[in-house]
Coordinates of N, CA and C and ligand atoms in Angstrom, one line a residue:
X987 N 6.2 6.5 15.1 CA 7.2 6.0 14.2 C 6.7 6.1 12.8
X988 N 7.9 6.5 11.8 CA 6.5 7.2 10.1 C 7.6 5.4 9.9
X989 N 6.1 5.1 8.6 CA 6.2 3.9 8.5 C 7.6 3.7 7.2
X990 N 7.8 2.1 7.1 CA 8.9 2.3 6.7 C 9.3 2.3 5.2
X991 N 9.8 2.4 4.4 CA 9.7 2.6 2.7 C 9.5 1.4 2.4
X992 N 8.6 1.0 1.3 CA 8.6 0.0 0.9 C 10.2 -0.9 0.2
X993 N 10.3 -2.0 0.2 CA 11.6 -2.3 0.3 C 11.6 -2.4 -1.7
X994 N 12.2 -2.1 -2.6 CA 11.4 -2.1 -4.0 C 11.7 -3.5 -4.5
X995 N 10.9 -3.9 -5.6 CA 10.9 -4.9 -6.0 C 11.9 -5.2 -6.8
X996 N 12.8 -7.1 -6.4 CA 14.0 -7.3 -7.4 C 13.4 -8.5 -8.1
X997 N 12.1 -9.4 -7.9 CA 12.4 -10.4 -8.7 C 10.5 -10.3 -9.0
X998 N 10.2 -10.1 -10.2 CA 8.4 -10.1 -10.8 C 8.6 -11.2 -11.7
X999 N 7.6 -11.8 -11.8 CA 6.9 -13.2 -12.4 C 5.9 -12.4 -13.3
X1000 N 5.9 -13.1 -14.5 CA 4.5 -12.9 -15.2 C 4.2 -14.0 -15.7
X1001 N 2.6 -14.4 -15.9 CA 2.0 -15.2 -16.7 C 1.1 -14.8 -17.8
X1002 N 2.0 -14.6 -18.7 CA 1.7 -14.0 -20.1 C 0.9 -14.9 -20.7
X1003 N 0.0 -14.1 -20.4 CA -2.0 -14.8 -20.9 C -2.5 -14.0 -22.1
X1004 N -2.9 -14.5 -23.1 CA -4.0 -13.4 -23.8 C -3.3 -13.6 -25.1
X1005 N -2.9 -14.2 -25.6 CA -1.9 -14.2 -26.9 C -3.3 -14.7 -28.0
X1006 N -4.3 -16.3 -27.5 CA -5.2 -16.3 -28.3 C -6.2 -15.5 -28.6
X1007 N -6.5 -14.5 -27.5 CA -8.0 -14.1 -27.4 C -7.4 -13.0 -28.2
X1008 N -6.1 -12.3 -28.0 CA -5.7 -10.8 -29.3 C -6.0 -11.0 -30.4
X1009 N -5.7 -12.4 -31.1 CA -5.8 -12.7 -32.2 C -6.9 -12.9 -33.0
X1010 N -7.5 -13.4 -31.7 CA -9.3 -14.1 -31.9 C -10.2 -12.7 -32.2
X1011 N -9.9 -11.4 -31.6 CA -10.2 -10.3 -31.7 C -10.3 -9.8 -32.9
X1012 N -9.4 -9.8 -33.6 CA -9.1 -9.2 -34.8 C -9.5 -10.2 -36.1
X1013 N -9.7 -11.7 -35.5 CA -10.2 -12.3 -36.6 C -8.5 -12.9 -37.5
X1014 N -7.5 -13.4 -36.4 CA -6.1 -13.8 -37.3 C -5.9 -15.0 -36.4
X1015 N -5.5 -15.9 -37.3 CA -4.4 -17.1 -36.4 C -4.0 -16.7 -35.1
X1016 N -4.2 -18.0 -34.2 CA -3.6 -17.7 -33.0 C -2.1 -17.2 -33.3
X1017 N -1.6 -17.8 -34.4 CA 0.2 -18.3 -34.3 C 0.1 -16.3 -34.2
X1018 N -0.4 -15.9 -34.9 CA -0.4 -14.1 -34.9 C 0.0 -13.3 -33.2
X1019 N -0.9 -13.9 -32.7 CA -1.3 -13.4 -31.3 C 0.5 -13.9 -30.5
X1020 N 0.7 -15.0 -31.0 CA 2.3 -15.8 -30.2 C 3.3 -14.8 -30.7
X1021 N 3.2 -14.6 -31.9 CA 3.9 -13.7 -32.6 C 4.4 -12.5 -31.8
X1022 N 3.1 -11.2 -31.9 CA 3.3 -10.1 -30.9 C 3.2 -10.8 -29.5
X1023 N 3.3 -11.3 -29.2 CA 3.6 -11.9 -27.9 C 5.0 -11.8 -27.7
X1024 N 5.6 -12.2 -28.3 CA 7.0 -12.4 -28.4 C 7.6 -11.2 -28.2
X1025 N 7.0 -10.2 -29.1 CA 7.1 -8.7 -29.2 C 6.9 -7.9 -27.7
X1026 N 6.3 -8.3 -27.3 CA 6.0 -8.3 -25.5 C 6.7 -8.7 -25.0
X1027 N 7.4 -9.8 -24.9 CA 8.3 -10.6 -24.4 C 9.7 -9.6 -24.1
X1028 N 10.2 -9.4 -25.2 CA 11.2 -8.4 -25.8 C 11.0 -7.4 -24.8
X1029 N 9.5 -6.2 -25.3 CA 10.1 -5.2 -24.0 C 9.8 -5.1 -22.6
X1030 N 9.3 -6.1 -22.4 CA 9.5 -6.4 -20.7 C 10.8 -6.8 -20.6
X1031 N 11.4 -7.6 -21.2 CA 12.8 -7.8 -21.1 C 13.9 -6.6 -21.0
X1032 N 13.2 -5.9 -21.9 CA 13.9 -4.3 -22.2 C 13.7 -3.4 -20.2
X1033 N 12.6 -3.4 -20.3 CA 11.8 -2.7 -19.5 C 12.5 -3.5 -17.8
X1034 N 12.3 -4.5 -17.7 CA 13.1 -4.9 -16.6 C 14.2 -4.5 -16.2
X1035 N 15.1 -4.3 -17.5 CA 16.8 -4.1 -17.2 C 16.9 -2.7 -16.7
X1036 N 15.7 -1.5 -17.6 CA 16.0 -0.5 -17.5 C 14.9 -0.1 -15.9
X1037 N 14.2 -1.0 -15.5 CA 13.6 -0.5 -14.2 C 14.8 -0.7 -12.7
X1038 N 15.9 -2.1 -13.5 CA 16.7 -2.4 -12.6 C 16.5 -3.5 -11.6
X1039 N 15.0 -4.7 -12.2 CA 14.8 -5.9 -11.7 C 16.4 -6.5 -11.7
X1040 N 16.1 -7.2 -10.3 CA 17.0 -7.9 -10.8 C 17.1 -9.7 -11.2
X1041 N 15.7 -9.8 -11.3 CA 14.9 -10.8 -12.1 C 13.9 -10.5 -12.5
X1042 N 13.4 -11.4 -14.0 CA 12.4 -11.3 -14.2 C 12.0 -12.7 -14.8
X1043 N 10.7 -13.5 -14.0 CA 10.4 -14.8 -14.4 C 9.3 -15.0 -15.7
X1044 N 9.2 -15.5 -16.4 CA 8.4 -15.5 -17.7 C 8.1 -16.9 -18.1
X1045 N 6.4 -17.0 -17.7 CA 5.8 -18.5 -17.8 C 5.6 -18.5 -19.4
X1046 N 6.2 -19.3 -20.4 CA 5.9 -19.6 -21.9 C 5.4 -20.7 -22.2
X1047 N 5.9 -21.7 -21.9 CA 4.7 -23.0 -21.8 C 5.5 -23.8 -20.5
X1048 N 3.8 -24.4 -20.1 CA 3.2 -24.9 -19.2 C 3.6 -26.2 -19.6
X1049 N 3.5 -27.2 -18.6 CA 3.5 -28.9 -18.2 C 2.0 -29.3 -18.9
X1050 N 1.0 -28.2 -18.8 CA -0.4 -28.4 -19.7 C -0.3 -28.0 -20.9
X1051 N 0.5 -26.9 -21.3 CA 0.5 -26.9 -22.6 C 0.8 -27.1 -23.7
X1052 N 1.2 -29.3 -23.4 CA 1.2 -29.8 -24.3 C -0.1 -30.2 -24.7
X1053 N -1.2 -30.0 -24.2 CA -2.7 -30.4 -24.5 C -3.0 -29.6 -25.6
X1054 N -2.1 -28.5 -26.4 CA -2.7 -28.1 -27.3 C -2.5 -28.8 -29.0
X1055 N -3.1 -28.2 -29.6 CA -3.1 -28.7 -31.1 C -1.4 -29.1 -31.3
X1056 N -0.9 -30.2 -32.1 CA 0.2 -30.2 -32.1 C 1.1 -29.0 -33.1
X1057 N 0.2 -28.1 -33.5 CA 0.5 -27.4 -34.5 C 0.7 -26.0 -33.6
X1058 N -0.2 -25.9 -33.0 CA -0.1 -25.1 -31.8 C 1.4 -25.0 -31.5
X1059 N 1.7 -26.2 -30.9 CA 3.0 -26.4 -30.1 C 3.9 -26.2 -30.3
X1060 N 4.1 -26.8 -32.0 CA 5.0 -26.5 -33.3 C 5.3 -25.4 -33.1
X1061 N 4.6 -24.6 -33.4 CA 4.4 -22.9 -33.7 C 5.1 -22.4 -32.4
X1062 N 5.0 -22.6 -31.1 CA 5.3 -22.0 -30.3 C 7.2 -22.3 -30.1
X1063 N 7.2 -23.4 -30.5 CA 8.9 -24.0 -30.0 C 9.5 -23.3 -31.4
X1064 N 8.8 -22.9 -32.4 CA 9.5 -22.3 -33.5 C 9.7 -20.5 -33.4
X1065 N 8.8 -20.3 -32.8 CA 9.5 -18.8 -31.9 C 10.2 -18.7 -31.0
X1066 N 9.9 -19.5 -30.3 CA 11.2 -19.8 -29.2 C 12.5 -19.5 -29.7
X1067 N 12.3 -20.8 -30.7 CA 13.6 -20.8 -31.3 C 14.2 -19.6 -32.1
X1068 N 13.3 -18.8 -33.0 CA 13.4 -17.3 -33.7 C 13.7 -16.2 -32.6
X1069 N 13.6 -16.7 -31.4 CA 13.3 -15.2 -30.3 C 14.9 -15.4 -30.0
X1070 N 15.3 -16.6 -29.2 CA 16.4 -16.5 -29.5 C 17.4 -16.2 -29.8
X1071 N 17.6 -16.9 -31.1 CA 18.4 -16.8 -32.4 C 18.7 -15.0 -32.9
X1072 N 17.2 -14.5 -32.8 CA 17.4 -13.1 -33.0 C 18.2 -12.1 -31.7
X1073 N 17.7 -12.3 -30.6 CA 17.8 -11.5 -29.4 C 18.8 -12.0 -28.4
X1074 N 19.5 -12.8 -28.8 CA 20.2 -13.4 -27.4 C 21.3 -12.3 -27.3
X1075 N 21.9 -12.1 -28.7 CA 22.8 -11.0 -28.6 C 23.0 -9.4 -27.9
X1076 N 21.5 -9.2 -28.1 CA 21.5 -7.9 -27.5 C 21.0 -8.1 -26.1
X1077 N 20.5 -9.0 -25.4 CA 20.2 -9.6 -24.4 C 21.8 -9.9 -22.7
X1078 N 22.6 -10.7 -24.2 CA 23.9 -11.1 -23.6 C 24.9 -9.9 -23.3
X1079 N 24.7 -8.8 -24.5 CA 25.4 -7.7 -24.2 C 25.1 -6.7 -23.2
X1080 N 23.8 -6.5 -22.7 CA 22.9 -5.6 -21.9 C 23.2 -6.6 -20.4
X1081 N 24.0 -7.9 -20.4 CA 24.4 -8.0 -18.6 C 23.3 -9.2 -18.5
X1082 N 22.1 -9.4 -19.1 CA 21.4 -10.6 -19.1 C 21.7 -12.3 -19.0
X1083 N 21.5 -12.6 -17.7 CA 21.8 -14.0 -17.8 C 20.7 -15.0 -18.0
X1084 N 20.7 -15.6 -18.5 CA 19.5 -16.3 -19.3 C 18.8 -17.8 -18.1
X1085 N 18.0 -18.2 -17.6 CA 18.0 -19.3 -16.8 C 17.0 -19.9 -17.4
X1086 N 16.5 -20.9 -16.9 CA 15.5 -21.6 -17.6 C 14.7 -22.5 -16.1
X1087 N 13.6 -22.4 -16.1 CA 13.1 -23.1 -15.0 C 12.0 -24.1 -15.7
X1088 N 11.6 -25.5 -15.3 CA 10.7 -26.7 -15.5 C 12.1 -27.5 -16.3
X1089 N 11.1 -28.7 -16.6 CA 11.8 -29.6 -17.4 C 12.1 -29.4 -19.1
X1090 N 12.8 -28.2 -19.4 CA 13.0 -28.5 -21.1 C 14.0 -29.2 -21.3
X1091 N 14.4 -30.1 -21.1 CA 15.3 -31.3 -21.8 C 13.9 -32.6 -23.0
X1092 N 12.9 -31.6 -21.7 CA 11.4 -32.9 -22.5 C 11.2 -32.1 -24.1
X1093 N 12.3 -31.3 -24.6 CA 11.5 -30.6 -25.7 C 12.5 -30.6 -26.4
X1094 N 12.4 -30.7 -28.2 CA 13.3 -31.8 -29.3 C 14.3 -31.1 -29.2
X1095 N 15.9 -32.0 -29.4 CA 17.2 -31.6 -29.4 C 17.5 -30.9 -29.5
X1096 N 16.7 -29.7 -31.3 CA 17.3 -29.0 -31.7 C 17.1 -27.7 -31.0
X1097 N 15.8 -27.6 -30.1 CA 15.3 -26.4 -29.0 C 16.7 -26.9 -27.8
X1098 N 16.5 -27.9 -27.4 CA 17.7 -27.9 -26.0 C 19.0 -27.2 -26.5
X1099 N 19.4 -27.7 -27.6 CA 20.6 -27.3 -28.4 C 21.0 -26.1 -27.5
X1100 N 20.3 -25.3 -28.5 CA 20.1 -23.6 -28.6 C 19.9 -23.2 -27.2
X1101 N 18.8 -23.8 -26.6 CA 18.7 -23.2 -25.2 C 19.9 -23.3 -24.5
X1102 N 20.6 -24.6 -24.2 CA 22.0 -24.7 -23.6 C 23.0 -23.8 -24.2
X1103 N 23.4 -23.7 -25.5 CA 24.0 -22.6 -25.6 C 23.9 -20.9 -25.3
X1104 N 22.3 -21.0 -25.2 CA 22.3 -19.7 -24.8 C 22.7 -19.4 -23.1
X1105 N 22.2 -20.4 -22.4 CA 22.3 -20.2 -20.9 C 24.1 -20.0 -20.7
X1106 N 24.5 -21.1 -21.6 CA 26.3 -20.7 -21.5 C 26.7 -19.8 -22.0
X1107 N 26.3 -19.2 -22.9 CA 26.7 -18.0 -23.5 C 26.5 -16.3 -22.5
X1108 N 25.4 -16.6 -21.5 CA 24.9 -15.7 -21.0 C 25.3 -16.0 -19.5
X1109 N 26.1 -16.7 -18.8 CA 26.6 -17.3 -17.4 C 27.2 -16.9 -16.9
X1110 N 27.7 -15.9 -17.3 CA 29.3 -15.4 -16.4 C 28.2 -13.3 -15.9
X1111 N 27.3 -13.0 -16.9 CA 26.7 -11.9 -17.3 C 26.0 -11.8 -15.3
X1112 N 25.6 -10.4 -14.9 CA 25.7 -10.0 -13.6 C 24.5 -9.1 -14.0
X1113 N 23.6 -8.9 -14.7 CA 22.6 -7.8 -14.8 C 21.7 -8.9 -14.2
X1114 N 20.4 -8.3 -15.1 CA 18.9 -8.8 -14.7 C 18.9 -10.0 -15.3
X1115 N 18.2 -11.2 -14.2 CA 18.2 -12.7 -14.5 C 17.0 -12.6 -15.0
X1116 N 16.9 -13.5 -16.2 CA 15.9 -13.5 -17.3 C 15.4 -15.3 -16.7
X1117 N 14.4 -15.7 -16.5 CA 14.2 -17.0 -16.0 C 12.8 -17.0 -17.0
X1118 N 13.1 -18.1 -18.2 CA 12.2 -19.0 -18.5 C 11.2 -20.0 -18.4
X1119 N 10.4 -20.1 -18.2 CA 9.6 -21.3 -17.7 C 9.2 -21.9 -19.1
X1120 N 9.8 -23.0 -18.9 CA 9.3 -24.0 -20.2 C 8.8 -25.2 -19.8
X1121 N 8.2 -25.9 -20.2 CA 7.5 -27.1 -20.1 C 7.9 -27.2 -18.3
X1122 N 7.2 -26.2 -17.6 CA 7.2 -25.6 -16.5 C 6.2 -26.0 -15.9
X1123 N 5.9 -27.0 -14.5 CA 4.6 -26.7 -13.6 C 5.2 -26.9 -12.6
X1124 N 4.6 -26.3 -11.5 CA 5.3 -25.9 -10.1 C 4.9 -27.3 -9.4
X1125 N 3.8 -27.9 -9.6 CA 3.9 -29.2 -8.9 C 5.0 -30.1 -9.5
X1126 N 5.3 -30.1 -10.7 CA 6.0 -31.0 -10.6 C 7.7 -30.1 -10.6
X1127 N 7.9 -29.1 -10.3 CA 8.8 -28.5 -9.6 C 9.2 -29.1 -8.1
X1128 N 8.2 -28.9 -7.4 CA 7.8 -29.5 -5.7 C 8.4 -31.1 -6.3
X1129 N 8.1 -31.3 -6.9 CA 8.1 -33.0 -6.6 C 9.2 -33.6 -7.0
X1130 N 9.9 -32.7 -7.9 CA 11.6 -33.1 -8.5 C 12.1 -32.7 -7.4
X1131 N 12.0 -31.4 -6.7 CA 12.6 -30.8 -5.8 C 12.4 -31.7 -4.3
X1132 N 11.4 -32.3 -4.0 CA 11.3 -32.7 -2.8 C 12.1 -34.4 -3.0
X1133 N 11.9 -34.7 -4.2 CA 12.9 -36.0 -4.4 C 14.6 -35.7 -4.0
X1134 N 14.8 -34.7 -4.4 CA 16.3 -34.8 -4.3 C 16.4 -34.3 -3.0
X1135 N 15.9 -33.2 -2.2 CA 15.9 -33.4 -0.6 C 16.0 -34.3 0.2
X1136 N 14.9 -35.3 -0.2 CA 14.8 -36.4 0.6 C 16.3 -37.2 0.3
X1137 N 16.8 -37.2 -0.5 CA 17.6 -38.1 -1.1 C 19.1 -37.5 0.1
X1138 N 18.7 -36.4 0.1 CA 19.7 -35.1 1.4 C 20.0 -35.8 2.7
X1139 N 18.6 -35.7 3.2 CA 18.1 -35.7 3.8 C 16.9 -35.2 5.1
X1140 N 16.2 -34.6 6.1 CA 15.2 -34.5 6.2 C 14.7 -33.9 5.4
X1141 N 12.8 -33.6 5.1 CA 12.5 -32.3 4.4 C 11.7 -31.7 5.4
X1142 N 12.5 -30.4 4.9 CA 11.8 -29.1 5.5 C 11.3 -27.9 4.7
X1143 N 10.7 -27.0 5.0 CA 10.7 -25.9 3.5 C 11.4 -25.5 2.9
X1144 N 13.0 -25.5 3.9 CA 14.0 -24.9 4.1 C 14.9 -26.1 2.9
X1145 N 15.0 -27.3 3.2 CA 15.5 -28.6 2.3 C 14.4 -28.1 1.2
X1146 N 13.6 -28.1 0.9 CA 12.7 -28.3 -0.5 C 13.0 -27.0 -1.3
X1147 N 13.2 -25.7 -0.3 CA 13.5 -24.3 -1.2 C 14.6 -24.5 -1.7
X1148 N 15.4 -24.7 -1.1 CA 17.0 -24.8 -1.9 C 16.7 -25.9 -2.8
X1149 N 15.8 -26.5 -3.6 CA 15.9 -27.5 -4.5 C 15.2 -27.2 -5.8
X1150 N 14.7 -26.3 -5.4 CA 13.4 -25.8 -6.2 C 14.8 -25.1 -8.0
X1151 N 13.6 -24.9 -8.5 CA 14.2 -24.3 -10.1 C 14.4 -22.8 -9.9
X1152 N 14.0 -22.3 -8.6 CA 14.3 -21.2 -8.0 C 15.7 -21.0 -7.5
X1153 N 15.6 -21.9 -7.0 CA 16.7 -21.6 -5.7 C 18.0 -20.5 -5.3
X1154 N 18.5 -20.2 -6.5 CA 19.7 -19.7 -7.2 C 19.1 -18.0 -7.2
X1155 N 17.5 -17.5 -7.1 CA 17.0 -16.5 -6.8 C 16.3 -15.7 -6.4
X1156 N 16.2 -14.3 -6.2 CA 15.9 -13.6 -5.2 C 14.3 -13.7 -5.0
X1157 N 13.5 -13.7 -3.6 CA 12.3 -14.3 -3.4 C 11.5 -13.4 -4.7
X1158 N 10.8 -14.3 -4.8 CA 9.5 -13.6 -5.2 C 8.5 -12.5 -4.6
X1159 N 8.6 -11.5 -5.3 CA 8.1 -10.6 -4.7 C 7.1 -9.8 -5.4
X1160 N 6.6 -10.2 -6.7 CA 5.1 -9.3 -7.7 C 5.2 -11.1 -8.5
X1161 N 3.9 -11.1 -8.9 CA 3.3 -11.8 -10.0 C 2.5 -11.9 -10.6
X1162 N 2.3 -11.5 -11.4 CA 1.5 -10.6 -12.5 C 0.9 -11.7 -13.4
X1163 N -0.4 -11.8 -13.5 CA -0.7 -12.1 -14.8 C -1.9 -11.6 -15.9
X1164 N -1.4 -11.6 -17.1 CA -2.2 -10.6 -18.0 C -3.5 -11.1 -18.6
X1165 N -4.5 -10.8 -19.4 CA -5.3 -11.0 -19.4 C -6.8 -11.1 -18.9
X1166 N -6.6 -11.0 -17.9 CA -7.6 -10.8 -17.2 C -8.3 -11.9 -16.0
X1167 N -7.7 -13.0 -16.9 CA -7.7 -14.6 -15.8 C -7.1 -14.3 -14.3
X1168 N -8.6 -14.6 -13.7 CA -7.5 -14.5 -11.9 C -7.1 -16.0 -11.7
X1169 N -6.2 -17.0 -12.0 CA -5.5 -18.0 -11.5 C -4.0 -18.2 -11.7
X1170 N -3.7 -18.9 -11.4 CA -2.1 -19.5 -11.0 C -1.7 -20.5 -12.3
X1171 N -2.7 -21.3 -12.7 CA -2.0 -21.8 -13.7 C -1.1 -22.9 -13.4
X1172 N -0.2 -23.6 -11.9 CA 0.3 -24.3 -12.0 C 1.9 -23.4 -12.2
X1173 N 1.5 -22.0 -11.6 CA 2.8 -21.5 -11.7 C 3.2 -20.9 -10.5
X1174 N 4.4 -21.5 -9.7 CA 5.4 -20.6 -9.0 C 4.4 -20.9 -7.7
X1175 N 3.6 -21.8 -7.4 CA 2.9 -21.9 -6.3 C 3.6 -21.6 -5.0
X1176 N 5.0 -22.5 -4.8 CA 5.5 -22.8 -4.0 C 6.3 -20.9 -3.7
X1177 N 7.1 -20.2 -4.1 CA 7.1 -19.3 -4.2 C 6.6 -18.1 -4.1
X1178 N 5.5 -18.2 -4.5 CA 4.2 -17.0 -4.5 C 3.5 -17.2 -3.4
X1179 N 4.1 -18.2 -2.1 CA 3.5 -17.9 -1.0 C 3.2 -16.4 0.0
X1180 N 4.2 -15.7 -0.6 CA 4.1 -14.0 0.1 C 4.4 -13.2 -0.7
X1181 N 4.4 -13.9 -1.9 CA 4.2 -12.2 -3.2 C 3.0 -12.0 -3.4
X1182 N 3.2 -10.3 -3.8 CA 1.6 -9.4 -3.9 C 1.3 -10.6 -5.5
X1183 N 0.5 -10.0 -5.8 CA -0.5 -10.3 -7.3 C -1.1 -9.1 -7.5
X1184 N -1.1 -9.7 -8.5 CA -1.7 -8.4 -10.1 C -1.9 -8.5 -11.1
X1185 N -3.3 -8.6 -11.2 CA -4.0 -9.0 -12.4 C -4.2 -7.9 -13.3
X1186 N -3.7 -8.2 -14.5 CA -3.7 -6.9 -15.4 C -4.9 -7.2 -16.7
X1187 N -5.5 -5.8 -16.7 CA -6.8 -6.2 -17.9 C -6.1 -6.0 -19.5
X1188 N -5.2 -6.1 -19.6 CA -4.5 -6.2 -21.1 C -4.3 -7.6 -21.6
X1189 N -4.5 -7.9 -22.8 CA -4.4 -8.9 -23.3 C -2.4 -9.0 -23.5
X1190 N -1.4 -10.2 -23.1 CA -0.1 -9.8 -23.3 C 0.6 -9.3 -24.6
X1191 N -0.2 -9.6 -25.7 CA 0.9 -8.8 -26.7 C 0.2 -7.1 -27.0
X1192 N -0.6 -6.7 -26.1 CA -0.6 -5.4 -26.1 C 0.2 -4.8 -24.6
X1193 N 1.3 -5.8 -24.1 CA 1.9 -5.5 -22.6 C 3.3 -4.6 -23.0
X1194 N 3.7 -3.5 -22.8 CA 4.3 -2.6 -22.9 C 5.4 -2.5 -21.3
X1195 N 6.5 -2.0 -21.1 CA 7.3 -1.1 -20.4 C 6.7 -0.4 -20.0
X1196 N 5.8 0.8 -19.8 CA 4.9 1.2 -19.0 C 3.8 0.5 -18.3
X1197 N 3.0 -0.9 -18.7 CA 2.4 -1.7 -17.7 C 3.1 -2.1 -16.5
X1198 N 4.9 -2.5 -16.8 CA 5.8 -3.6 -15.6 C 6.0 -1.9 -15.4
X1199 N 5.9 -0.7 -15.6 CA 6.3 0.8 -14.2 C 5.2 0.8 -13.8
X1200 N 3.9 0.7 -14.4 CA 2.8 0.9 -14.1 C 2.6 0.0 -12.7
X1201 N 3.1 -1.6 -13.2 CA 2.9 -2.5 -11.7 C 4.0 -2.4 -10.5
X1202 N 4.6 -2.1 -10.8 CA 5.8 -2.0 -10.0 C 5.7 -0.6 -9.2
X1203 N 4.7 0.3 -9.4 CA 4.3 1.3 -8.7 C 3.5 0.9 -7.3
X1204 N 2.4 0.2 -7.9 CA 1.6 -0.3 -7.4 C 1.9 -1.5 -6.5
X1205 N 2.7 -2.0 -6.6 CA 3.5 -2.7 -5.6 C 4.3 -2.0 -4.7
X1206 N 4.8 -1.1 -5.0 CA 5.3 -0.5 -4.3 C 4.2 0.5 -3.0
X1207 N 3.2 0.4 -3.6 CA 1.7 0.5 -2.2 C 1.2 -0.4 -1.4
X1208 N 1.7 -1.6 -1.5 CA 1.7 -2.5 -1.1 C 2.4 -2.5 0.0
X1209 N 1.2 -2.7 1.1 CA 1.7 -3.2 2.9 C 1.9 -4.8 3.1
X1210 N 3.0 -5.5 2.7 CA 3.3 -6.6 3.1 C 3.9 -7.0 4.5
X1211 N 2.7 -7.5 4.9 CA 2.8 -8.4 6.3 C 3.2 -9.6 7.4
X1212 N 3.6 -10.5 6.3 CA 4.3 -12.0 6.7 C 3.8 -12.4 7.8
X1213 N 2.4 -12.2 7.8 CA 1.8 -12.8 9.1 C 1.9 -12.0 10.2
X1214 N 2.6 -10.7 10.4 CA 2.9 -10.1 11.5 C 2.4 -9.0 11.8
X1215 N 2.3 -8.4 12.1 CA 1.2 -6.9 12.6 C 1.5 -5.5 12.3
Ligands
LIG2507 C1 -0.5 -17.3 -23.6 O1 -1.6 -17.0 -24.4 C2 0.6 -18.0 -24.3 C3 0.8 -19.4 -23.9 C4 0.1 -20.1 -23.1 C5 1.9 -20.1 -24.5 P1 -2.8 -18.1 -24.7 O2 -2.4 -18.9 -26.0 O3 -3.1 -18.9 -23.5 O4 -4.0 -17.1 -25.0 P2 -5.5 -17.2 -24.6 O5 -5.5 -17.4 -23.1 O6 -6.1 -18.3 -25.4 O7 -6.1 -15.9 -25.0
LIG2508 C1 -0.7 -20.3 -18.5 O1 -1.6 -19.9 -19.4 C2 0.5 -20.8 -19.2 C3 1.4 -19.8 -19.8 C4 1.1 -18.5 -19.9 C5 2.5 -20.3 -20.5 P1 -2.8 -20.9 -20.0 O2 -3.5 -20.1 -20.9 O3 -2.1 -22.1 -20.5 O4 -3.6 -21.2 -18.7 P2 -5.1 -21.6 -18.5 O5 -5.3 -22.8 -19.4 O6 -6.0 -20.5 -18.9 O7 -5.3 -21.9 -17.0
LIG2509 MG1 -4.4 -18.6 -22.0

């Protein structure tokens, strides 16, 4: 029996790592490193639609990464807000529906604002799902999610998956993160129980549309087994 094609990938995760150490490199402000970060952001976004994901998940801040400088944080929710403000349009036009995964309602009005408008602006749209992780951690994903199950009634994986910030998308199937760090981070645990990984040695704002073909190859060599023989 010749074995069977791999089935290709619709939904990759990244944890876009490396924004301080780029900056730290060169001897510039972190806020520099967030900066072309963003710029990364953009053509994986690009690069997804045109690979034909039909999601793509993007960890931006963490449930931990309010432990940074508050200036830090500043800095980050003010790109947010510029990334945006700038890109939603070409985003909304290219079939992109915008999602948002973790708790950002925890983050100031004038970011919810914008973010709500953009997810309604982008809702009815049928291309590649763009999923945000904001003030995002998978445990406390599990734990919002297993509340409102129970509230269902029994829990099962089956009650807890449909509750998750996922739910609404296609399994997880690559999860990439850049930098060079091999950990999780508190991201997509529950999910990333049978996706490949792939640790990329680039720092993320040197991450290009040829790294997500480059990974997406190499996934595609990938013999996934689900326990079975
Ligand atoms: C990732 O880059 C961006 C966010 C966590 C928001 P870092 O800021 O973690 O960069 P490093 O890990 O310090 O290089
Ligand atoms: C994970 O990166 C969070 C994001 C990419 C948003 P971190 O840089 O915060 O993770 P640790 O601290 O190295 O584990
Ligand atoms: Mg980091």
């Amino acid at each position: 029996m010749t074995k069977a094609e791999p089935a290709p990938a619709r939904h990759v995760a990244i944890i876009m790592d490396g924004n301080g150490r780029w900056a730290k490199k060169r001897h510039l402000p972190r806020v520099l490193g967030h900066q072309r970060g963003v710029e990364a952001v953009r053509r994986a976004v690009r690069g997804a639609r045109e690979l034909g994901l039909e999601a793509l998940t993007l960890y931006a801040f963490s449930t931990e990464n309010w432990s940074r400088p508050d200036e830090e944080v500043s800095d980050l929710m003010s790109l947010m807000k510029r990334f945006i403000l700038s890109d939603l349009e070409e985003f909304a036009a290219a079939g992109v529906r915008l999602k948002i995964i973790g708790d950002y309602r925890a983050f100031k009005p004038d970011v919810v604002e914008l973010v709500d408008n953009a997810i309604a602006r982008t809702q009815d749209n049928i291309g590649t799902t763009l999923a945000v992780a904001l003030n995002y951690g998978s445990r406390d994903e599990i734990a919002r999610a297993a509340t409102k199950a129970a509230q269902k009634g029994p829990i099962t994986p089956e009650t807890i998956g449909a509750e998750l910030d996922t739910a609404d998308m296609p399994p997880l199937d690559l999860l990439i993160r850049t930098s060079g760090e091999v950990r999780l981070s508190n991201f997509l645990l529950w999910q990333a129980a049978y996706a490949e990984m792939l640790f990329m040695d680039v720092l993320w704002p040197d991450f290009t549309a040829e790294h997500l073909r480059e990974a997406l190859e190499t996934f595609a060599m990938r013999e996934r087994r689900y326990g079975g023989r």
